[in-house]
mmCIF file of C-alpha atoms in Angstrom:
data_model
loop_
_atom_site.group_PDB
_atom_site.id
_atom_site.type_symbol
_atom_site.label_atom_id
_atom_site.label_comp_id
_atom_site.label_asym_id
_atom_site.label_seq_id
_atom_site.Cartn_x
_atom_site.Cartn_y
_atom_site.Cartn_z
ATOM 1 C CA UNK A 110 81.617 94.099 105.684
ATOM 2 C CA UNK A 111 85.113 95.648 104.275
ATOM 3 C CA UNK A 112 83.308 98.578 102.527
ATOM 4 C CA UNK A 113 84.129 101.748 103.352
ATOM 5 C CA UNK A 114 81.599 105.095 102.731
ATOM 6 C CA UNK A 115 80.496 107.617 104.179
ATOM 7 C CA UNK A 116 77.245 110.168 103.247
ATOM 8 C CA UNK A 117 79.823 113.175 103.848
ATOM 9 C CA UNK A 118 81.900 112.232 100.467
ATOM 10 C CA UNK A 119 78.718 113.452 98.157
ATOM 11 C CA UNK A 120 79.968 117.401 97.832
ATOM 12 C CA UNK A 121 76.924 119.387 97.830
ATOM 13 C CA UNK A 122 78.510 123.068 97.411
ATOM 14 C CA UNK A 123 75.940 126.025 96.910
ATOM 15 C CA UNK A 124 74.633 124.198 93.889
ATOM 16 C CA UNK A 125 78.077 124.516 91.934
ATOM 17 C CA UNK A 126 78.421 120.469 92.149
ATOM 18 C CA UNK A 127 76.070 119.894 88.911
ATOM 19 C CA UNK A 128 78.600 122.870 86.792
ATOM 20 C CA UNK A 129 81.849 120.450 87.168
ATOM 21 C CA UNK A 130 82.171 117.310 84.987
ATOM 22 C CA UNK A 131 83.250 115.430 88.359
ATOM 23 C CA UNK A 132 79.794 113.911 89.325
ATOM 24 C CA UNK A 133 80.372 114.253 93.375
ATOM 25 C CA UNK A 134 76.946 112.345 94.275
ATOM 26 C CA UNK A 135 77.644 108.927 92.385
ATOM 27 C CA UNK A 136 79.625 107.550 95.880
ATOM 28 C CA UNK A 137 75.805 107.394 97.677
ATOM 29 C CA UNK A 138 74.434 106.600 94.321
ATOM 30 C CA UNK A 139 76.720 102.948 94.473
ATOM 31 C CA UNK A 140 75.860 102.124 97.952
ATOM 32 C CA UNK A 141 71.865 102.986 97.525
ATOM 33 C CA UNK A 142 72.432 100.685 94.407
ATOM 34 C CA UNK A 143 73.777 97.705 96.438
ATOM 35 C CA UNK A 144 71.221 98.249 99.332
ATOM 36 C CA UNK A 145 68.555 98.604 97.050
ATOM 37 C CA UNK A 146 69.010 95.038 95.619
ATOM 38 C CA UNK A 147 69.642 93.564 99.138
ATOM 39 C CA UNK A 148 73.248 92.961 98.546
ATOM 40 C CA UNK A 149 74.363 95.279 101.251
ATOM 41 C CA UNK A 150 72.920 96.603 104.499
ATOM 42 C CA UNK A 151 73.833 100.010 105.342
ATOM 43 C CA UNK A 152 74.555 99.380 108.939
ATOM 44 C CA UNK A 153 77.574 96.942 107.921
ATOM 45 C CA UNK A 154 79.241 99.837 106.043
ATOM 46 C CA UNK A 155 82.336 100.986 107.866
ATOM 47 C CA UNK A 156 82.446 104.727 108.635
ATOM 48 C CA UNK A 157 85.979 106.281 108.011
ATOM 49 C CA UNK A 158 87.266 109.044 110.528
ATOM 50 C CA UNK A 159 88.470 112.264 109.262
ATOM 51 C CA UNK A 160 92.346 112.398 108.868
ATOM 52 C CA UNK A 161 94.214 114.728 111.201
ATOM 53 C CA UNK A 162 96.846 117.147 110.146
ATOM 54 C CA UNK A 163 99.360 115.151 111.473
ATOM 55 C CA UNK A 164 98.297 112.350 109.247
ATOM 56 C CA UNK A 165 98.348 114.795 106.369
ATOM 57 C CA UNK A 166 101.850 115.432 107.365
ATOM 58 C CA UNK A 167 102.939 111.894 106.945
ATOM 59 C CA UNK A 168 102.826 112.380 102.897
ATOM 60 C CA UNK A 169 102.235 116.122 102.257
ATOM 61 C CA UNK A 170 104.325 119.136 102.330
ATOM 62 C CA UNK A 171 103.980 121.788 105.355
ATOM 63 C CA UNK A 172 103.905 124.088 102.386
ATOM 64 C CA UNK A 173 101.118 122.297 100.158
ATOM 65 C CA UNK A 174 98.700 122.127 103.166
ATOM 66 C CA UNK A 175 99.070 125.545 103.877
ATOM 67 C CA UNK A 176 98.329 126.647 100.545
ATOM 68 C CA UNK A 177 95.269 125.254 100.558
ATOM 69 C CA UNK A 178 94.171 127.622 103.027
ATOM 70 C CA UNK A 179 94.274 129.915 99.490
ATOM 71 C CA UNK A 180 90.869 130.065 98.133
ATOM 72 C CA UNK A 181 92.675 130.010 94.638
ATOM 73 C CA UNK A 182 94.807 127.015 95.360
ATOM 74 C CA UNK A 183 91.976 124.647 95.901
ATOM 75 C CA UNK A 184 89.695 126.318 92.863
ATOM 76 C CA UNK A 185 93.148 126.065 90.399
ATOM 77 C CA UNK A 186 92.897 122.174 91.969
ATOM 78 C CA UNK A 187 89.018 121.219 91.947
ATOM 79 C CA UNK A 188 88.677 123.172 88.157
ATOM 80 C CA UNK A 189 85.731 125.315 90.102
ATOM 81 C CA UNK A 190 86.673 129.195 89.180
ATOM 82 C CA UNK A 191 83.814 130.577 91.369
ATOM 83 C CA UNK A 192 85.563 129.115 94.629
ATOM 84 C CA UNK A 193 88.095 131.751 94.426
ATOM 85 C CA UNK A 194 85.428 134.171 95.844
ATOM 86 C CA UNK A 195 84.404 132.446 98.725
ATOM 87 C CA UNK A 196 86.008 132.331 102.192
ATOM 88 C CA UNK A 197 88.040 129.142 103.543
ATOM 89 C CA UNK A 198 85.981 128.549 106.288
ATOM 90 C CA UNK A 199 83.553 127.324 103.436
ATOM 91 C CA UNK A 200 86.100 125.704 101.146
ATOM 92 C CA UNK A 201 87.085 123.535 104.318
ATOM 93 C CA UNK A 202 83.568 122.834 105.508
ATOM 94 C CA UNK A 203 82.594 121.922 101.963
ATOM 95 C CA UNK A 204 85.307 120.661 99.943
ATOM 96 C CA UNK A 205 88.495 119.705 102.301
ATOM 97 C CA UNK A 206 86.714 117.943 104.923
ATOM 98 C CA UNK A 207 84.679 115.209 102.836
ATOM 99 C CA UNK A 208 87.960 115.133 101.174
ATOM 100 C CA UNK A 209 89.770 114.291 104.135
ATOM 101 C CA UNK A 210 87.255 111.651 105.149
ATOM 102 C CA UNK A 211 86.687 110.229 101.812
ATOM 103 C CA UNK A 212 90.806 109.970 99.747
ATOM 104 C CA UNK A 213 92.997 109.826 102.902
ATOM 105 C CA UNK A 214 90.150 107.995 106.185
ATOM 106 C CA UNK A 215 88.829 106.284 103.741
ATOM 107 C CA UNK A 216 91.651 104.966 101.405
ATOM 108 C CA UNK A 217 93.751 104.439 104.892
ATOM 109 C CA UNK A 218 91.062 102.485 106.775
ATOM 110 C CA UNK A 219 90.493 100.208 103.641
ATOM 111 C CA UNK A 220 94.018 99.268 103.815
ATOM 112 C CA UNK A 221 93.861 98.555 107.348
ATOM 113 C CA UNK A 222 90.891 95.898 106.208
ATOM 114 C CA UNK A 223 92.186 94.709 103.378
ATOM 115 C CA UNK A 224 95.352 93.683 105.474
ATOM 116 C CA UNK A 225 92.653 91.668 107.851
ATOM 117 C CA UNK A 226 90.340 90.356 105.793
ATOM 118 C CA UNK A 227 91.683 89.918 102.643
ATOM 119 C CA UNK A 228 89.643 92.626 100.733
ATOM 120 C CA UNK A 229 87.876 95.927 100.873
ATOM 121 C CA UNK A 230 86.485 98.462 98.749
ATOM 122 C CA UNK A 231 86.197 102.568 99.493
ATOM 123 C CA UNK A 232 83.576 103.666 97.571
ATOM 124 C CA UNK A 233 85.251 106.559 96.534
ATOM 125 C CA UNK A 234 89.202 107.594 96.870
ATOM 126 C CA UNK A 235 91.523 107.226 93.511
ATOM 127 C CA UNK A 236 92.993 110.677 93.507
ATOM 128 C CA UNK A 237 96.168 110.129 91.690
ATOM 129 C CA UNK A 238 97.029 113.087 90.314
ATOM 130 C CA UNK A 239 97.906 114.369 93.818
ATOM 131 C CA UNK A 240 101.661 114.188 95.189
ATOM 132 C CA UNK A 241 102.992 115.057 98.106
ATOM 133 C CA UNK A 242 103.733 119.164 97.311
ATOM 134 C CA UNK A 243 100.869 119.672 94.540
ATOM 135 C CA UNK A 244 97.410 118.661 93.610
ATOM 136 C CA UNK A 245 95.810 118.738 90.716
ATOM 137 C CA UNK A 246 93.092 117.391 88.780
ATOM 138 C CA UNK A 247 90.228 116.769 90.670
ATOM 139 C CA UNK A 248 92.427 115.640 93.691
ATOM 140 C CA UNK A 249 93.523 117.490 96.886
ATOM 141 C CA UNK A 250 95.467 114.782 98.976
ATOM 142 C CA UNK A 251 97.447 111.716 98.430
ATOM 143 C CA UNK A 252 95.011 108.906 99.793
ATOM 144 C CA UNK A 253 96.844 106.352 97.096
ATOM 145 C CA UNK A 254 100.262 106.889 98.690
ATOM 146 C CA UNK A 255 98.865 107.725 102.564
ATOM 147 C CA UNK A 256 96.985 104.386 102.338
ATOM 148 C CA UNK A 257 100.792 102.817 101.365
ATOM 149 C CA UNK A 258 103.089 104.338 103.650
ATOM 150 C CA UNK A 259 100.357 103.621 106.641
ATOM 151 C CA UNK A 260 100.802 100.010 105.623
ATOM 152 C CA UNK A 261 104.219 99.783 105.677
ATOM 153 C CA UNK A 262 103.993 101.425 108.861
ATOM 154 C CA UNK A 263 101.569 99.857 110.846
ATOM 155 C CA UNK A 264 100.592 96.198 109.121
ATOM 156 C CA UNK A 265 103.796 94.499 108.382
ATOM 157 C CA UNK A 266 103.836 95.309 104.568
ATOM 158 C CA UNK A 267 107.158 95.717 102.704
ATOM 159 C CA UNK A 268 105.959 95.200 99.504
ATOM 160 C CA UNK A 269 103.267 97.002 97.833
ATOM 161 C CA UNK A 270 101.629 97.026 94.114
ATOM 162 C CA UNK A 271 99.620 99.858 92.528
ATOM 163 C CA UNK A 272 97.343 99.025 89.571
ATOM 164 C CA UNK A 273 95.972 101.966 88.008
ATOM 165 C CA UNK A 274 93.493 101.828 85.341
ATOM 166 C CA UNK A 275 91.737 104.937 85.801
ATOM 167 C CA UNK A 276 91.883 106.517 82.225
ATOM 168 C CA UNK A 277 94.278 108.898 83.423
ATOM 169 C CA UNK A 278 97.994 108.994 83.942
ATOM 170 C CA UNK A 279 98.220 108.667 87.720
ATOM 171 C CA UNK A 280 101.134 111.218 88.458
ATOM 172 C CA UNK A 281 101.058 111.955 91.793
ATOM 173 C CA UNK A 282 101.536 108.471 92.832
ATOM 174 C CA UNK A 283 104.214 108.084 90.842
ATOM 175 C CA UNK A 284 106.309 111.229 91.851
ATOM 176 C CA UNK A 285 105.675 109.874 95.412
ATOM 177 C CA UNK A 286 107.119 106.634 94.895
ATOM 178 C CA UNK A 287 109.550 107.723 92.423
ATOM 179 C CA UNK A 288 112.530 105.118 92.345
ATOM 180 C CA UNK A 289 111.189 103.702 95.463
ATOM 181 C CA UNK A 290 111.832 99.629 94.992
ATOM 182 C CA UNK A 291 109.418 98.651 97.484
ATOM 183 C CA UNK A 292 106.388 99.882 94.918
ATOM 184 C CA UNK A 293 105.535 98.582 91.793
ATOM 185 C CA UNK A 294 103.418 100.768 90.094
ATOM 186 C CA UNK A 295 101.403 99.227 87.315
ATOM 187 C CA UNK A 296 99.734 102.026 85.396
ATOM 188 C CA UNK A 297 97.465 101.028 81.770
ATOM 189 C CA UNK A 298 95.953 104.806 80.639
ATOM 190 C CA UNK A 299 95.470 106.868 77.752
ATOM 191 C CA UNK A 300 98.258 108.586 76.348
ATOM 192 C CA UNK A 301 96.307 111.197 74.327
ATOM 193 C CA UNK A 302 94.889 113.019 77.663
ATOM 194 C CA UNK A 303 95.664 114.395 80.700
ATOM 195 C CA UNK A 304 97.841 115.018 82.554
ATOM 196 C CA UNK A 305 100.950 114.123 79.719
ATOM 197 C CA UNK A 306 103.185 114.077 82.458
ATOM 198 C CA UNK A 307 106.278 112.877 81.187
ATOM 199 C CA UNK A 308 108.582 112.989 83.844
ATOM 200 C CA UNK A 309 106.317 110.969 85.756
ATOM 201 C CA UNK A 310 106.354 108.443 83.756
ATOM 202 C CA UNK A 311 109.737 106.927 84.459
ATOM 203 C CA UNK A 312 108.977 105.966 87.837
ATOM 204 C CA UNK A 313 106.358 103.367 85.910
ATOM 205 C CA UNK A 314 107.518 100.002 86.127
ATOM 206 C CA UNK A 315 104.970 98.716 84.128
ATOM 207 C CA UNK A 316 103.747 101.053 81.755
ATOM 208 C CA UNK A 317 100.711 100.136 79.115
ATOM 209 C CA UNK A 318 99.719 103.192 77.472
ATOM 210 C CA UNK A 319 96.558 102.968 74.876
ATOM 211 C CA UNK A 320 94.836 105.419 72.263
ATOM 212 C CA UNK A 321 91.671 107.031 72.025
ATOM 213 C CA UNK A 322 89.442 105.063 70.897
ATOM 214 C CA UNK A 323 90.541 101.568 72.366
ATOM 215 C CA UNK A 324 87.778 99.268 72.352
ATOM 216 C CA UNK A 325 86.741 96.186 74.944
ATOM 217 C CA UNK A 326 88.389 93.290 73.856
ATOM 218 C CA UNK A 327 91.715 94.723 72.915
ATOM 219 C CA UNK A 328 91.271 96.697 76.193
ATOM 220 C CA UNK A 329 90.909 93.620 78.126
ATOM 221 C CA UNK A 330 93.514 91.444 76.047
ATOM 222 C CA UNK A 331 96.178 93.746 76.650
ATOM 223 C CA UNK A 332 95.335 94.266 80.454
ATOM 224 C CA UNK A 333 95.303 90.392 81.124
ATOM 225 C CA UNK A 334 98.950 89.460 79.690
ATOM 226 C CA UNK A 335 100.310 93.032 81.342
ATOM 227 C CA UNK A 336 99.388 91.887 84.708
ATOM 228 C CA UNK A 337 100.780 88.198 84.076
ATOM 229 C CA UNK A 338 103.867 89.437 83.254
ATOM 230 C CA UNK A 339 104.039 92.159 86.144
ATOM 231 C CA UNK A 340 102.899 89.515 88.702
ATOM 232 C CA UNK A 341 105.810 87.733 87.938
ATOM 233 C CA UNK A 342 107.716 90.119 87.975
ATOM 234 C CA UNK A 343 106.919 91.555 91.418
ATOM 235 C CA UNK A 344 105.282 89.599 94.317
ATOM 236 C CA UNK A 345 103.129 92.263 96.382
ATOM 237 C CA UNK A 346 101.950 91.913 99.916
ATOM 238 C CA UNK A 347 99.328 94.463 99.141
ATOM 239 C CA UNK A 348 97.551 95.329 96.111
ATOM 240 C CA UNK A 349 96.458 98.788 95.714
ATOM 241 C CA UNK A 350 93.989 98.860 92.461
ATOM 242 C CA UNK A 351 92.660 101.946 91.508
ATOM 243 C CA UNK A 352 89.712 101.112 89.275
ATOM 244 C CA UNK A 353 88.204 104.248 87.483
ATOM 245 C CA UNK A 354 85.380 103.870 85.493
ATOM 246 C CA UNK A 355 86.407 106.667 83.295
ATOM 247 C CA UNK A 356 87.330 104.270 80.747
ATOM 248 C CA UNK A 357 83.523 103.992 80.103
ATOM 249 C CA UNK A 358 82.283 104.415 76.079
ATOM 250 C CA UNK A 359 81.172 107.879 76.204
ATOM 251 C CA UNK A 360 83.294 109.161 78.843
ATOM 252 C CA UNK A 361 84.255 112.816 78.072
ATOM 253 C CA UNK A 362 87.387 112.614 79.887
ATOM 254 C CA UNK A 363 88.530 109.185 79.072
ATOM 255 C CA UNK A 364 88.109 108.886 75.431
ATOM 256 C CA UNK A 365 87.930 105.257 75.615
ATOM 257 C CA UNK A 366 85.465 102.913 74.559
ATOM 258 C CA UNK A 367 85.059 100.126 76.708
ATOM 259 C CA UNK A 368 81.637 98.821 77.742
ATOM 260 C CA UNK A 369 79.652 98.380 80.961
ATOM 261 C CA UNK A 370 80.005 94.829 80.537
ATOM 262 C CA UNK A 371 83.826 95.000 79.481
ATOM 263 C CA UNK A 372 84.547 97.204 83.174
ATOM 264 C CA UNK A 373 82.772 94.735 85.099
ATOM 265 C CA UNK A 374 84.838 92.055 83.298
ATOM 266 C CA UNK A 375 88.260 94.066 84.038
ATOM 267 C CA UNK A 376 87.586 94.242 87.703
ATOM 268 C CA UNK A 377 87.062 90.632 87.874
ATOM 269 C CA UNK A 378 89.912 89.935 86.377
ATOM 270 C CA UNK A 379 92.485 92.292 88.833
ATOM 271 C CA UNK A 380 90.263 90.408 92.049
ATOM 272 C CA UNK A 381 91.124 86.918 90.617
ATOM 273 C CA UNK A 382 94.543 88.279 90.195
ATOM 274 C CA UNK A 383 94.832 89.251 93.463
ATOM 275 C CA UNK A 384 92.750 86.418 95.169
ATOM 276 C CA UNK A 385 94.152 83.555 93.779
ATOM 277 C CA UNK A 386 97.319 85.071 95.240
ATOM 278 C CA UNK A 387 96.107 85.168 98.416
ATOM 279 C CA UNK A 388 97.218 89.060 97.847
ATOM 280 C CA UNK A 389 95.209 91.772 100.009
ATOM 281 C CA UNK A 390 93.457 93.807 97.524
ATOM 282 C CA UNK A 391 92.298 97.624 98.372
ATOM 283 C CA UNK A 392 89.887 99.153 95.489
ATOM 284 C CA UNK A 393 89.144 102.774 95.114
ATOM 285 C CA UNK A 394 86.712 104.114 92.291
ATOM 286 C CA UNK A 395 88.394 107.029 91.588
ATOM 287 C CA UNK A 396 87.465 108.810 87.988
ATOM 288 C CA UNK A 397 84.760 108.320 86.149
ATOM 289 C CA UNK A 398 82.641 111.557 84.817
ATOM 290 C CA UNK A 399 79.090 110.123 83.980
ATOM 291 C CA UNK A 400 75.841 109.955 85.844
ATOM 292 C CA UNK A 401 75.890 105.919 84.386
ATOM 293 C CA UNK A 402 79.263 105.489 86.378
ATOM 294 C CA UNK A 403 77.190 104.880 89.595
ATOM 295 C CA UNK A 404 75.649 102.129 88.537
ATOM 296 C CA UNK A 405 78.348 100.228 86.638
ATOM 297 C CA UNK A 406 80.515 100.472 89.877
ATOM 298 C CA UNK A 407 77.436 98.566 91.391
ATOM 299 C CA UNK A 408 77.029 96.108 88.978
ATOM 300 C CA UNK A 409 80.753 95.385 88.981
ATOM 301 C CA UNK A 410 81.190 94.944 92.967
ATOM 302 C CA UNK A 411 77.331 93.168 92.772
ATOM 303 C CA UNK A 412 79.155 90.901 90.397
ATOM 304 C CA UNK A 413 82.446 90.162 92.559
ATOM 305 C CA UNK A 414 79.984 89.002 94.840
ATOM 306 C CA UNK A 415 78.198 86.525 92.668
ATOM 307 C CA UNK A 416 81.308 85.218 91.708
ATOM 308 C CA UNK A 417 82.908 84.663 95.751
ATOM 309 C CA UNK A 418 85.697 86.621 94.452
ATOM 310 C CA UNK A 419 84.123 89.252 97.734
ATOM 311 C CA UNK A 420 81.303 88.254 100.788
ATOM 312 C CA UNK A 421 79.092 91.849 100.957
ATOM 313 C CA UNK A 422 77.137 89.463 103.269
ATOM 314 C CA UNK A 423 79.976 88.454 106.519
ATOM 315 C CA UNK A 424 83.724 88.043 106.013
ATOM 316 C CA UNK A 425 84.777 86.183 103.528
#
């Protein structure tokens, strides 16, 4: 089945993990969700490998990787002050490694299936405030535009599509691809948060920023006639969608207010998109800073599945 986890992307770092707003066990939380109500069987999940240096090298900066090495770099990135005291032997063992298997393995092996079969889903990856020379935000690599440039690489692609409806800006994306015609970045977020990157935001080609405060059904009116019009004006030969659930009522972070109900309903819509197209579709979870996330990622893939728009039984 074209899902993609592993148990090494839940961070468990000397107890510091329940301190950050990031909740870094809610990737096992989905898939114990979906075996639990026999949608899924662990031993069809696909295990990604960790990415190599080299692979690193493909989108980041010899510069930005070696910084990282810098205790401070990665706790000025991950928003965890205490990491500046500790060694990097245990910043790589704890942080950098799952990262590497979860954003870049991950988010690059799930295009490599999507390309095949039509679909797949890495429970986990998303980091899009990550470029190619900084991080930032929660995110230490570039899986978004690894997982792109390895398709247009290895899988015949020439024409890729990023939806991003994370609550967030996604700025590192979009300084990677920066006037690059090949990607079409579709990017709905809040304007009134983080990261107010306005630079950034001229390499959107279609941009739908929101309030504070948007509610479901203007949430979901506005996202349906936004794609329309960016499907036609772009046609993809992979879709890219990451689908934070930061947009959650109640999120800290997100500020919006759209139900569990109304997320579920979103992601339907960008598969059927996608499907109908006969499009490749990658999704990430990326964002989404409430223990209730876990379980409103399940539901949503759960309900992809009762509507064929995914098989989590066989290829579909």
């Amino acid at each position: 089945v074209p899902v993609v986890y592993s148990a090494v992307y839940n961070i468990a770092f000397l107890g510091l993990e329940k301190l950050h707003p990031f909740d870094s066990s809610k990737w096992g939380r989905v898939c114990e969700l979906l075996i639990q109500k026999g949608e899924l069987e662990s031993r069809r999940i696909m295990e990604p490998g960790e990415a190599t240096k080299e692979d690193l090298l493909v989108v980041h900066t010899p510069e930005y990787l070696e910084s990282l090495k810098r205790s401070y770099v990665a706790a000025s990135i991950l928003e965890v002050p205490p990491v500046a005291l500790l060694p990097y032997c245990i910043i790589r063992s704890k942080v950098l490694v799952p990262f590497r298997k979860q954003v870049v393995g991950g988010s690059v092996l799930a295009g490599k299936v999507a390309y095949e079969r039509g679909w797949a889903i890495n429970v986990g990856g998303g980091f899009h405030h990550c470029c190619g020379y900084r991080g930032g935000g929660f995110c230490v690599y570039a899986d978004i535009t690894l997982c792109i440039h390895f398709a247009f690489a290895n899988l015949n692609i020439s024409r890729a599509m990023i939806v991003d409806l994370d609550a967030h800006q996604g700025n590192g994306h979009e300084r990677d691809f920066a006037d690059d015609d090949r990607v079409f970045i579709f990017d709905m977020y809040n304007r009134d948060i983080y990261p107010l990157d306005y630079e950034a935001k001229r390499w959107i080609d279609r941009r739908v920023e929101i309030s504070s405060g948007t509610r479901t059904d203007s949430y979901l009116t506005r996202l349906k006639q936004e794609l329309e019009e960016a499907f036609q004006a772009f046609a993809p030969d992979l879709l890219v969608y990451n689908a934070g659930t930061d947009i959650l009522e109640g999120d800290p972070l997100g500020r919006l207010e759209v139900s569990p109900e109304g997320v579920k309903e979103r992601d339907e819509i960008v598969f059927s998109f996608a499907r109908q197209r006969n499009i490749p579709i990658v999704m990430l979870t990326s964002g989404g800073y409430m223990r209730s996330s876990a379980g409103v990622i399940a539901e949503s893939i759960s309900n992809l599945h009762s509507k064929k728009l995914i098989d989590l039984a066989g290829v579909n």
